[in-house]
Amino acid sequence: MRNKILTVTTVNEEKMNKKAFIKIMLKDEVLDPQGKAVLSVLKSSGYDNVKDVRVGKYIEVDFAGEVKDGHASLKEEAEEISEKILSNPLIEEFTIEIK
Amino acid sequence: MRNKILTVTTVNEEKMNKKAFIKIMLKDEVLDPQGKAVLSVLKSSGYDNVKDVRVGKYIEVDFAGEVKDGHASLKEEAEEISEKILSNPLIEEFTIEIK
Amino acid sequence: MDNVSAKKNDTKKTEKLFGLSAEEYSKISELLGHEPDAFELGIFSAMWSEHCSYKSSKVYLKTLPTEGSKVLIGPGENAGVVDFGDGDVLVFKMESHNHPSFIEPFQGSATGVGGIMRDIFTMGARPVANLNSLRFGSFSHPRTPYYLSEVVKGIGFYGNCMGVPTVGGEVVFDECYNDNILVNAFTIGIAKKDGIFLSSKCEEGNIVVYVGSSTGMDGMHGATMASEEFDLKKNKKRSTVQVGDPFTEKLLLEACLEAMEKKLIVSIQDMGAAGLTSSSFEMADSSGKGMIINLDAVPLRTSEITPAEMMLSESQERMLLVCGRDKFDELKAVFDKWGLNCVEVGEVIKEKEIRFFYKSKPYKTLGVNTVVKGPEYKRPVKKPKYLNSVKPLNIDNYKIPENINDAAFKIITHPNIASKKSVFTQYDYTIGTATIVPPGFSAAVLRVNGSGAGKKGFLLNVSGNSKYTYLDPFTGGALAVTECARNITACGGYPAAITDCLNFASPEDPEVMWQFVNALEGIKSAALKLNTPVISGNVSFYNETAKKDGDKTTVHKIYPTPVIGMLGFIDDVEKAVTPYFKSEGDEIYILGRLSGNLGGSLYMDLEYGNFMQKPSEIDLDYEIRLQNCLRSLINKGFLKSASDISEGGIFVSLAESAITCPNQTLGFAVNCDTSKSGVRIESFLFSEFEQAFIISVDKKLSGPQKTAVSEICAEYGIKLEKIGDVKKGIMKINDKIDLKSDKIKEGYFSVI
Amino acid sequence: MNNKKIKAGITVFPGSNCDADVYRVLNEVFGLSASFIWHKNKIKDLGGYDFIVIPGGFSYGDYLRSGALAARSPVMEYVKDYAYKGGIVLGICNGFQILLEAGLLSGVMLTNDSLKFECKDVYLKTLNTETPFTCALKKDSLLKMPIAHHDGNYFAEKKIIESLNHKNTVIFKYCDENGAITEISNPNGSMYNIAGISNENGNIMGLMPHPERSSEKILGSEDGGYIFQSIIKYIKER
Ligand SMILES: Nc1ncnc2c1ncn2[C@@H]1O[C@H](COP(=O)(O)OP(=O)(O)O)[C@@H](O)[C@H]1O
Ligand SMILES: [Mg+2]
């Protein structure tokens, strides 16, 4: 079952099923049309205390075990994946949690 | 089942700028075409230790202050927004963090 | 579906859950010789559902005209096939996805489009165009914008990604759809005449192969759900919504066509409603064979799934096919190339039964015939009471409004009339480089690339009018067919064949059944006269919702809504005519005759809040002469534009002709002595679905040419009357209408 | 040089869907020898082609970001190689997005400002006619072509925009039918109405509108054809 609890559990077992949780957001200076649209929907639905909305992505990568050769850690591998494949560094920035 | 376990960080300043961080994922049993496509690209790019990928949304809602009338807390308001506007309870589930 | 153990004393609950009646349940027990268990019950309830078995409609559908010189395959297969000449065939069908779209409009409409496209490429045809017919609740209903935007997004999402242009459709708003929106999707594909694949060719010893996406819990109960009223919001613990993956379907399309091209497939059927159940049983049945199905081999997305759930899952983008054992490796190579599952799940056997294996052991055996031969009903019919109060309109009981300009403006800016541009610009209608006349005009006109077709092309249109069908089911049915034909003829095409999508409330209500039977009669008689056989179709019953108001429960039923999709042919796409005026100074004529009957019209609805009057009947013999006459004028090159007179009447027809011209804003000055034909000005302006067309011709037509035009009209016995001229920027009719084209244009394009 | 001798390669990714249109137009309308390059083919050297087209569609479903996944697929390495050596590469719609994601052109595509898929005719103003893609055109020529995309909202940092302007590599801008570059004629929110750009060298161009859908009069416009004619002219004269 997918782990849905956001609280970080420290696990020592290296071989355990581990996941990378990658959050990708548009950089602040990049216009976020989707966020803007959500904001206007919220405002028109009466949530007028909302000041801003940004919409990003949340990607769970399940590594089920070993790290790929040539990578020091899952974190490093996840970083590589995030940078090379999952995000576009020109407009996006990411943060990774390994759990 | 929609999961509503929230990790709430307690903040004393009531008027402080507060944000809700809302993570929206497809329910486990719902097909995730995006995740599937990303998985296949990761695999063909040599990341063959990756077993599964799920792609969701991460939404930051900036409340810059007060809670809307009729809501006990920002958390409650964010929950209402997530349920009614941001997510589709038929296929998605969300978790909220207030920071 | 997780705790589906059908306990013996629990038939009441079973009924609710599975949509079977008590009699049906006993019949199943009798056929099996024992009470059905969960697996059997799941299979029977799916196959005996209204959706799969057509149990309430079958006896009537059988009476439709299905044969014609151009029809190669009529109803019965995944889609019908029409001969297009030069070795090409066109394959088309329309299908409803109403209930799923109401529950989750984006995914519901997306998977509706995905499903109908699978029906087409299952036959070996490459989909070349999509259309859709949409019905939403009243335009001012708070949920309508949500449904409209999500449904349109869903349709675009799927069709655009597949690379199939969406070239037409209709969008109608009416209160009666507040709780039951309708999403009907149409797809047409093209194939070589000798490249058609059927589900009925299985041979003993062939292997059964599962291709495409893995099986999950999607759309569990879809087949039975579609047959139930939405009386209670079922407490769904798990998600059963089908999620569409057009990317995978695009791969599936290419893989299937490649495998077909290489002749690796013997028989094939898409997994649509009732997924693996209907595909396996129906393929076995139509081939007169049986199958072994090994459930252990089914590719799964979740391990927590029971055999019954595997059989009933409606996960999208899957196909079941049958191939020769010696071809399997080659077949697998094709699907591997496209990155798709391709798994042997069984074998074709001589005995007409399906033998299921599960966990490496024999699990269940069911007779093909037993399961497939569902019940067939001739349900009670009764003329609806409300029809007694639908009388012919006497317009003299209503006084002429002071300001007809206002009435006209209200009509042209009514959501059902106003431009649907903001809808169809969300669909890719130019992909394929074949769209000659795009959406926004009468019928879509397409050419055919990459074949010996030369300049010939085909035309498509979908139409339905539920208000008229409600007021007069027979006329409404006939009108849907006629209206499609008018749109096709107005472009210069010949109507060729039709598909239908019959959306009705519960067939268990005798009054609904009466509507159904009579609407079908209407379709039948028009299809016979116009020589447009019905080659495929779909019935969607139970479009009604029980709503609790205090302790009172009222059932909200949709108007009977038969929708027709029509295919037409044209010899030279360059000769296709569009409905809009071309240049200032051209002469405007009415071709045909006017009834002036405002019964059931939008005008009566908007102006007096009462449209419960009898619409005009259609004189089908006249209709044929009229359309033949128009086509003849177009083919001879005499017309610059031609437009039918549909909802909103002549005023709307003229106004649209003036403002939809892509690069200029035209107008008209019309003078027509309506009293001569004994009608009042509003009747002339706003009576709908007249047996007439608004046409424009070059004023510089020479004398002999004018004579030729008159001769053609005389030959067909059709009246032609000049009513005015094309102008720039103004809309004038007698001394009653005086409007600015710009203002009308702005209103028309900004409503939706 | 006979058109038939000109070899065009059309890349095909899973989910490409304008590949067949480009193929037909290049072969049938312009009489070239165009063929497909399947994304998994290990051709390595694309040197045999006179030019490469990355067609539109929804490569990998456009999941994640439009063009992102295709840009990371192996065949793009060969395309990069080809382009770095000066080969002519044209990216149309999704192909443009792929070129951006692959870093062959600078900037990114965001979702249209309408947040909707937009299918309609647009007008383009030709700003630079000294490229292989525009050399048959006159400066400021207006071209009518259809767009059909969901993510065509061109975005780049100020620095990049400055460099595009400086190097004259903005090739097409959206404009109205009179050639005025206005907000109203911008169909997707692109910065400065940018519809097509090239690299500094001019051998790689991406544009959102579809020239292959506007190369025949019967389809409403032949203007897109000038882009292919330019490529042909360039190749013949080089
Ligand atoms: N849902 C839709 N999808 C695509 N095109 C549509 C849709 N709704 C309407 N259109 C297009 O708008 C035009 C006008 O629609 P409608 O008024 O229903 O046409 P008509 O009365 O001529 O049958 C047609 O070309 C039709 O194809
Ligand atoms: Mg009409």
JSON list of C-alpha atoms and ligand atoms in Angstrom, two decimals, chain C residues 483 487 644 646, ligand 2:
[
{"chain": "C", "resi": 483, "resn": "GLU", "atom": "CA", "xyz": [-32.47, 17.89, -40.33]},
{"chain": "C", "resi": 487, "resn": "ASN", "atom": "CA", "xyz": [-27.56, 20.13, -43.49]},
{"chain": "C", "resi": 644, "resn": "ASP", "atom": "CA", "xyz": [-31.59, 25.32, -43.90]},
{"chain": "C", "resi": 646, "resn": "SER", "atom": "CA", "xyz": [-33.84, 25.25, -38.29]},
{"chain": "E", "resi": 2, "resn": "MG", "atom": "MG", "xyz": [-29.13, 24.43, -38.88]}
]
